[in-house]
PDB file of C-alpha atoms and ligand atoms in Angstrom:
ATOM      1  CA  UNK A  16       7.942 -35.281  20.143  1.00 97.00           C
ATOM      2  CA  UNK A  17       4.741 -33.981  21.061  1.00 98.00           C
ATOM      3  CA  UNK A  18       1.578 -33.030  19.336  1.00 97.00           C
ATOM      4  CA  UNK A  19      -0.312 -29.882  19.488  1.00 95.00           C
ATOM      5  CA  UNK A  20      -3.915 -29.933  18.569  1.00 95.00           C
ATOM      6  CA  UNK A  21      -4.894 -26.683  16.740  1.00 93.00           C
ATOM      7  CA  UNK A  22      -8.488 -26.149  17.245  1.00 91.00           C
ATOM      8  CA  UNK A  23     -11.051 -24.274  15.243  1.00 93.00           C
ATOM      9  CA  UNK A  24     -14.531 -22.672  15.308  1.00 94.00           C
ATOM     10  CA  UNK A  25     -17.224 -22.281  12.944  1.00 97.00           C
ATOM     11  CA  UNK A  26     -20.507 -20.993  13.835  1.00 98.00           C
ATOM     12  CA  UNK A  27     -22.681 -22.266  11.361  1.00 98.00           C
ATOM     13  CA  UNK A  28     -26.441 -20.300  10.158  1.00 98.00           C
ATOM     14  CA  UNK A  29     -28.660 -21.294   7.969  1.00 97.00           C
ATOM     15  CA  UNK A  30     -30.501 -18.237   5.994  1.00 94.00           C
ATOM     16  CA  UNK A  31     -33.426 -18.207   8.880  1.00 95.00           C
ATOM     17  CA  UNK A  32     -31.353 -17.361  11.387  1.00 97.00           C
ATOM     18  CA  UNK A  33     -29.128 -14.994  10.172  1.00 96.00           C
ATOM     19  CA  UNK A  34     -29.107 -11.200  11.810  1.00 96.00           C
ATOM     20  CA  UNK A  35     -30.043  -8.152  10.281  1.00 97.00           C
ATOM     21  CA  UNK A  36     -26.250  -7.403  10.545  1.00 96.00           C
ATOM     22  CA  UNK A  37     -25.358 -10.488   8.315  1.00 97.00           C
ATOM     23  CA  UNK A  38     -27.794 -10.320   5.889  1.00 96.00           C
ATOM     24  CA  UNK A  39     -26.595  -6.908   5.101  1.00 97.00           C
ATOM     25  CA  UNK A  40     -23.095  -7.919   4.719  1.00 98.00           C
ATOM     26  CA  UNK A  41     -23.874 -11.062   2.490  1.00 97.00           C
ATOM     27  CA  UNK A  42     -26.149  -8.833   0.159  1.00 97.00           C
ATOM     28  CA  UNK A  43     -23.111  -6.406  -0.092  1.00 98.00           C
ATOM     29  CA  UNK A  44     -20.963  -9.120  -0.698  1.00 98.00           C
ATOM     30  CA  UNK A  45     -23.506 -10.649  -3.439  1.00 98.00           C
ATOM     31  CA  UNK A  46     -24.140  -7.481  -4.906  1.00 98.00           C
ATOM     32  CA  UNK A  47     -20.347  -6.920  -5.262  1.00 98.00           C
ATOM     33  CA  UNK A  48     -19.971 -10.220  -6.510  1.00 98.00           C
ATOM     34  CA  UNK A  49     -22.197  -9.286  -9.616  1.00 98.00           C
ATOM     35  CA  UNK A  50     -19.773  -6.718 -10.565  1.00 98.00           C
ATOM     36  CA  UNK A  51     -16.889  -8.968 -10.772  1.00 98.00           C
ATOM     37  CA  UNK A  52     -14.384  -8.849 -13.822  1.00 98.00           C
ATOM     38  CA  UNK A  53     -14.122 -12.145 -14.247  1.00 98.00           C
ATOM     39  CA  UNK A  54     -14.390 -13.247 -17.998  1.00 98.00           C
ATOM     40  CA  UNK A  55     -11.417 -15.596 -17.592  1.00 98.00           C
ATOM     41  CA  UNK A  56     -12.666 -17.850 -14.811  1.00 98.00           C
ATOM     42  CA  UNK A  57     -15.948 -17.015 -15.036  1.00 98.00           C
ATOM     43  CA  UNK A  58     -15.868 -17.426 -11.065  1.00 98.00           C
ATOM     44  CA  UNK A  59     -17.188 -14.059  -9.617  1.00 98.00           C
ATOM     45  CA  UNK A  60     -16.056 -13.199  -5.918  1.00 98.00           C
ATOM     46  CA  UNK A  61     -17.620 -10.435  -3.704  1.00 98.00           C
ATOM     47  CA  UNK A  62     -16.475  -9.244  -0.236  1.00 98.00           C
ATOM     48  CA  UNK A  63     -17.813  -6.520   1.894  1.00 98.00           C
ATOM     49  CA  UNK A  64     -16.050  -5.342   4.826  1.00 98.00           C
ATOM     50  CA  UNK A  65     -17.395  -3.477   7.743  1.00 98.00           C
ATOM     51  CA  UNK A  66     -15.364  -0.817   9.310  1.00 98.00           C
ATOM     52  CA  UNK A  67     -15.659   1.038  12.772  1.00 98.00           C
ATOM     53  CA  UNK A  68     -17.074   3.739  12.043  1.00 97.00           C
ATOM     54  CA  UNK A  69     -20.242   1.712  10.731  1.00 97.00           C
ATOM     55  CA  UNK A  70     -19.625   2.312   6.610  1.00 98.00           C
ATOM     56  CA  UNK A  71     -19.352  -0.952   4.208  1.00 98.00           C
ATOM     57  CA  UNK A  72     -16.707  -0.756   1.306  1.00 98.00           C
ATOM     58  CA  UNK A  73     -16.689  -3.851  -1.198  1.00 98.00           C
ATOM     59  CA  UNK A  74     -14.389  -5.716  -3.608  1.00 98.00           C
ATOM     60  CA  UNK A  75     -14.694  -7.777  -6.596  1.00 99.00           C
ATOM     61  CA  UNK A  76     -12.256 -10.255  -8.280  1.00 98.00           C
ATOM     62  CA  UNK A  77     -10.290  -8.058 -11.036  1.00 99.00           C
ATOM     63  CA  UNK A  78      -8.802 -10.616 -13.683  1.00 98.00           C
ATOM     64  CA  UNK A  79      -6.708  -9.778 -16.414  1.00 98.00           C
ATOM     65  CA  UNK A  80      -5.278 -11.621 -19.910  1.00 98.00           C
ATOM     66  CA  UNK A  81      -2.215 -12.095 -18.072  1.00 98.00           C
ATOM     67  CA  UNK A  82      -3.362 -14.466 -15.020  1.00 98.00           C
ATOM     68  CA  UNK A  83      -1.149 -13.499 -12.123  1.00 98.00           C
ATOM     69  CA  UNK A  84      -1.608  -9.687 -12.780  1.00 98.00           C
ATOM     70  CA  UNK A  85      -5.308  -9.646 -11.382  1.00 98.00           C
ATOM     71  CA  UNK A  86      -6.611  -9.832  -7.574  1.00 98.00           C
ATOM     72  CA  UNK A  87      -8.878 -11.576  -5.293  1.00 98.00           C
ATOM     73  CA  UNK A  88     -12.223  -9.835  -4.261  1.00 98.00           C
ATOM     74  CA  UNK A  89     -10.744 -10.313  -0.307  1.00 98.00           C
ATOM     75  CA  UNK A  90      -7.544  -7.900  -0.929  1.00 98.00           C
ATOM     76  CA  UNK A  91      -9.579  -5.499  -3.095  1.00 98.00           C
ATOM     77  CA  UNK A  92     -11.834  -4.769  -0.504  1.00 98.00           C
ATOM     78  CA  UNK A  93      -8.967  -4.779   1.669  1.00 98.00           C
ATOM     79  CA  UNK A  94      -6.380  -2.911   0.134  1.00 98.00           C
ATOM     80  CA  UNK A  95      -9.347  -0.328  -0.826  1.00 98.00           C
ATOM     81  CA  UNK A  96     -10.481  -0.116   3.223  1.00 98.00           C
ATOM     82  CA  UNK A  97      -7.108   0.268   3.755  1.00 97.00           C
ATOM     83  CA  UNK A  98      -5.839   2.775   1.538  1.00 98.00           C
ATOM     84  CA  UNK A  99      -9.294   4.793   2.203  1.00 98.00           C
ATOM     85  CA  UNK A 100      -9.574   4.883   5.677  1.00 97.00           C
ATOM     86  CA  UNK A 101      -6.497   4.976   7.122  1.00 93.00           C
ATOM     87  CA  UNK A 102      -7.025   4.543  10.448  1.00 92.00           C
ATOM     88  CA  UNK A 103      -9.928   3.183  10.491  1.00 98.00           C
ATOM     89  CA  UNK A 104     -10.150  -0.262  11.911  1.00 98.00           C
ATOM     90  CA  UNK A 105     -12.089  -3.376  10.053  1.00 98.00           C
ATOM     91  CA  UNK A 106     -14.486  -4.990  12.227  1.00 98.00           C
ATOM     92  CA  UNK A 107     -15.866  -7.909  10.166  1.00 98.00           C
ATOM     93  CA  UNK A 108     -15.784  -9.057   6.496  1.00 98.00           C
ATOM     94  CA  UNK A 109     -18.174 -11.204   4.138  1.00 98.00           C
ATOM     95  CA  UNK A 110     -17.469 -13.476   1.117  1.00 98.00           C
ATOM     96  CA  UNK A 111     -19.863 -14.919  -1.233  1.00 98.00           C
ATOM     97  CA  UNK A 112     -18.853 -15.995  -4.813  1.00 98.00           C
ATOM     98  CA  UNK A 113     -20.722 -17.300  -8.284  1.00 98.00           C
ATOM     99  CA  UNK A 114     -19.666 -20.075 -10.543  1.00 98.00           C
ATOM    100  CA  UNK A 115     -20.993 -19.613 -14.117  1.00 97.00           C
ATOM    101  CA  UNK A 116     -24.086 -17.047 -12.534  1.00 97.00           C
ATOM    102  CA  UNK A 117     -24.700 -19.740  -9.542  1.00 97.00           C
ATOM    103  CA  UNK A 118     -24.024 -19.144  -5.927  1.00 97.00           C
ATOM    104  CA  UNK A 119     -21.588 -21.526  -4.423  1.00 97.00           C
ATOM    105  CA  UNK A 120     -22.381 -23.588  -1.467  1.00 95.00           C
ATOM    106  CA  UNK A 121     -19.220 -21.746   0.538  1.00 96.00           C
ATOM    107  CA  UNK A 122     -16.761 -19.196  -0.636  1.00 96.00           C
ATOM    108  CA  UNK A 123     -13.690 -19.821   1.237  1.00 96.00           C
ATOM    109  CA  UNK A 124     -10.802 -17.180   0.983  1.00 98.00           C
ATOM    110  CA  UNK A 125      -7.401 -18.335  -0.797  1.00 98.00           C
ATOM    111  CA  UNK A 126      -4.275 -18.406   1.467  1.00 98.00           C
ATOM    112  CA  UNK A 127      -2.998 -15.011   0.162  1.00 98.00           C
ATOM    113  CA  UNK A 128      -6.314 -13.475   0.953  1.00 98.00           C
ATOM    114  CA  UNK A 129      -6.136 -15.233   4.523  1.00 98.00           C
ATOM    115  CA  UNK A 130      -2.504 -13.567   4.784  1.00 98.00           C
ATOM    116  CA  UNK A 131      -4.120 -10.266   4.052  1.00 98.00           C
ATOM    117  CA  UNK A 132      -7.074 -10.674   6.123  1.00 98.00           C
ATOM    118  CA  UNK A 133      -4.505 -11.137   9.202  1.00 98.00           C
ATOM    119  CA  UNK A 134      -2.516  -8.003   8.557  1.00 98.00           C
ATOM    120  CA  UNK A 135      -5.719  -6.187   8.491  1.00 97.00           C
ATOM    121  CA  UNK A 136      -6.548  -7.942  11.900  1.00 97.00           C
ATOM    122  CA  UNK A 137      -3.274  -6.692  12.901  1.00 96.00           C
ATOM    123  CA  UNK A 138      -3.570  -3.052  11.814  1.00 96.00           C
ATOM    124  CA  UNK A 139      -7.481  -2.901  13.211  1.00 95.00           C
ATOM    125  CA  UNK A 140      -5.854  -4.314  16.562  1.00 95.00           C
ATOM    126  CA  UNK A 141      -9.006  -6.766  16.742  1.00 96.00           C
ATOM    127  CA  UNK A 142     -10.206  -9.456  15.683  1.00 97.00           C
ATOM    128  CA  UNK A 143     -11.913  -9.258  12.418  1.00 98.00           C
ATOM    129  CA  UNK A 144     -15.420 -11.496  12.331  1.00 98.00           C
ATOM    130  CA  UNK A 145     -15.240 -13.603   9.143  1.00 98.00           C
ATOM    131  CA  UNK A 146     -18.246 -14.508   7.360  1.00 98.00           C
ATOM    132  CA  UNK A 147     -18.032 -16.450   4.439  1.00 98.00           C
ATOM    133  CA  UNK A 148     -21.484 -16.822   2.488  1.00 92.00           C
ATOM    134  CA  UNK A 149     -23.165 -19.563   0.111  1.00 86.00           C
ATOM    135  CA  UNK A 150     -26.850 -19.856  -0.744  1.00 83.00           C
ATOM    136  CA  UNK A 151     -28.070 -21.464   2.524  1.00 90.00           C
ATOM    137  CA  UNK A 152     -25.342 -20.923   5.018  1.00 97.00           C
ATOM    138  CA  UNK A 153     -22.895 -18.845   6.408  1.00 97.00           C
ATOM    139  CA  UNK A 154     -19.893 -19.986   8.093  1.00 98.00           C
ATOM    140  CA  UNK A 155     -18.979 -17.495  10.991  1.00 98.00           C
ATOM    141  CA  UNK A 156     -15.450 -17.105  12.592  1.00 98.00           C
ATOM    142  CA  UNK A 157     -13.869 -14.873  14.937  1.00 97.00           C
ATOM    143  CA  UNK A 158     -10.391 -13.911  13.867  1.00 96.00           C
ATOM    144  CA  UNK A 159      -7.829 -14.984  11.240  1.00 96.00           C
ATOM    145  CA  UNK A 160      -6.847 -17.325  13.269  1.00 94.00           C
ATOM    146  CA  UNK A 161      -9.614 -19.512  12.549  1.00 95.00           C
ATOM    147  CA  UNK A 162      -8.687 -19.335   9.103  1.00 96.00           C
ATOM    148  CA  UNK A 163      -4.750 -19.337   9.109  1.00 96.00           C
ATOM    149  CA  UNK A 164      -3.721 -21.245  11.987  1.00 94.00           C
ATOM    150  CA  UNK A 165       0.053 -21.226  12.182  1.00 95.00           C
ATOM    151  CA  UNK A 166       0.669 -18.360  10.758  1.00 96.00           C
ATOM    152  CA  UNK A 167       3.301 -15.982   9.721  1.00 96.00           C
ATOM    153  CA  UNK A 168       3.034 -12.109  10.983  1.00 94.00           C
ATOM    154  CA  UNK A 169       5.072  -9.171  12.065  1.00 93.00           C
ATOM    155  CA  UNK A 170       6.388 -10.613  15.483  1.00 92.00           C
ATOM    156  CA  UNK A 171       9.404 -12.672  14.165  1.00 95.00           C
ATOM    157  CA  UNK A 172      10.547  -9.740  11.735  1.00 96.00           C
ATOM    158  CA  UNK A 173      13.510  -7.098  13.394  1.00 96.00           C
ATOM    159  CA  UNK A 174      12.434  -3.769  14.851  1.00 91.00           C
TER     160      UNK A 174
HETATM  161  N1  THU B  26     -10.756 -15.531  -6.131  1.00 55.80           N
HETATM  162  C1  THU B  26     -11.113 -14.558  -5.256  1.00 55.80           C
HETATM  163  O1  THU B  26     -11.525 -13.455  -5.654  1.00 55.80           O
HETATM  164  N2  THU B  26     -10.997 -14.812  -3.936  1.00 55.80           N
HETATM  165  C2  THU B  26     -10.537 -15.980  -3.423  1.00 55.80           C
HETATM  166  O2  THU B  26     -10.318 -16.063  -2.234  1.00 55.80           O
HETATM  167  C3  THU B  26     -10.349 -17.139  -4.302  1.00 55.80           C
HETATM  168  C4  THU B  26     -10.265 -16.830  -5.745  1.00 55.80           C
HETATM  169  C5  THU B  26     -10.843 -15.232  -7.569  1.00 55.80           C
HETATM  170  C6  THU B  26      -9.511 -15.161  -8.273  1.00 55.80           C
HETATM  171  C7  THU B  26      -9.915 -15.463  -9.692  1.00 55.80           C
HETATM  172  O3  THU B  26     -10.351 -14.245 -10.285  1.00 55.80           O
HETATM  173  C8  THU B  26     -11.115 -16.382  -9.551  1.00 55.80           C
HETATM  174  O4  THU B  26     -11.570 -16.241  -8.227  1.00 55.80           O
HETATM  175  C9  THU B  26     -10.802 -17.848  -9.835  1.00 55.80           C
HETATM  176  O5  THU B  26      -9.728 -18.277  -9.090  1.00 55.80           O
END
């Protein structure tokens, strides 16, 4: 047997310290978050992503009477990037989120949104910078790594 330590980073900022950069992408996550459809859960997600050639394209949680048949703020900003700008690579993504109308302390992606986040990574060819956003703090990682150690990808399906 032997054991195999998995390490991961978190840069941690409080609101003073955050960049120009950052703040924009947390107020484009917020402001996504606002337009959430989320009358089931009443738990409203917002994620902007930054893409190479410098535009920002956001998500919202999309819920729906039957549970399973809505999505995650993460893959609709995703899946949106991705189906817009095809070859365009994502360079970094934010995630803040509202419970009842109040910002959480840290919005941390599901595992299916991780999963997604890393076959972005892949297609982009880069590491995506994660940023995930409460009311004092951000949480800052570099890659999907950080978030999905572990993890299942392309590599161990056939050519
Ligand atoms: N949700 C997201 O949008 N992103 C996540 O990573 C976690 C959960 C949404 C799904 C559902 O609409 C609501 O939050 C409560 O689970």
């Amino acid at each position: 047997m032997k054991e195999i330590k998995l390490e991961t980073s978190v840069r941690v900022y409080t609101k003073t310290e955050w960049t120009e950069q950052q703040t924009l992408l947390m107020s484009a996550a917020m402001a996504a978050a606002q337009k959430a459809y989320a009358p089931y859960s009443r738990f409203q997600v917002g994620a902007a992503v930054l893409l190479g050639n410098g535009e920002i394209v956001t998500g919202s949680n999309q819920e729906n009477a039957a549970y399973p048949s809505g999505l995650c703020a993460e893959r609709v900003a995703l899946f949106y990037a991705g189906a817009t700008y095809l070859d365009i690579p994502v360079k970094a993504m934010s995630v803040t989120a509202l419970s009842a109308g109040k910002q959480v302390a840290l919005a941390a992606p599901c595992g299916g949104c991780r999963q997604v986040i890393l076959e972005s990574e892949m297609r982009a060819g880069d590491k995506i910078q994660i940023l995930l956003g409460g009311a004092e703090e951000i949480y800052v990682m570099e890659g999907a790594s950080s978030l999905l150690p572990v993890s299942f990808d392309a590599s161990v399906l056939p050519e």
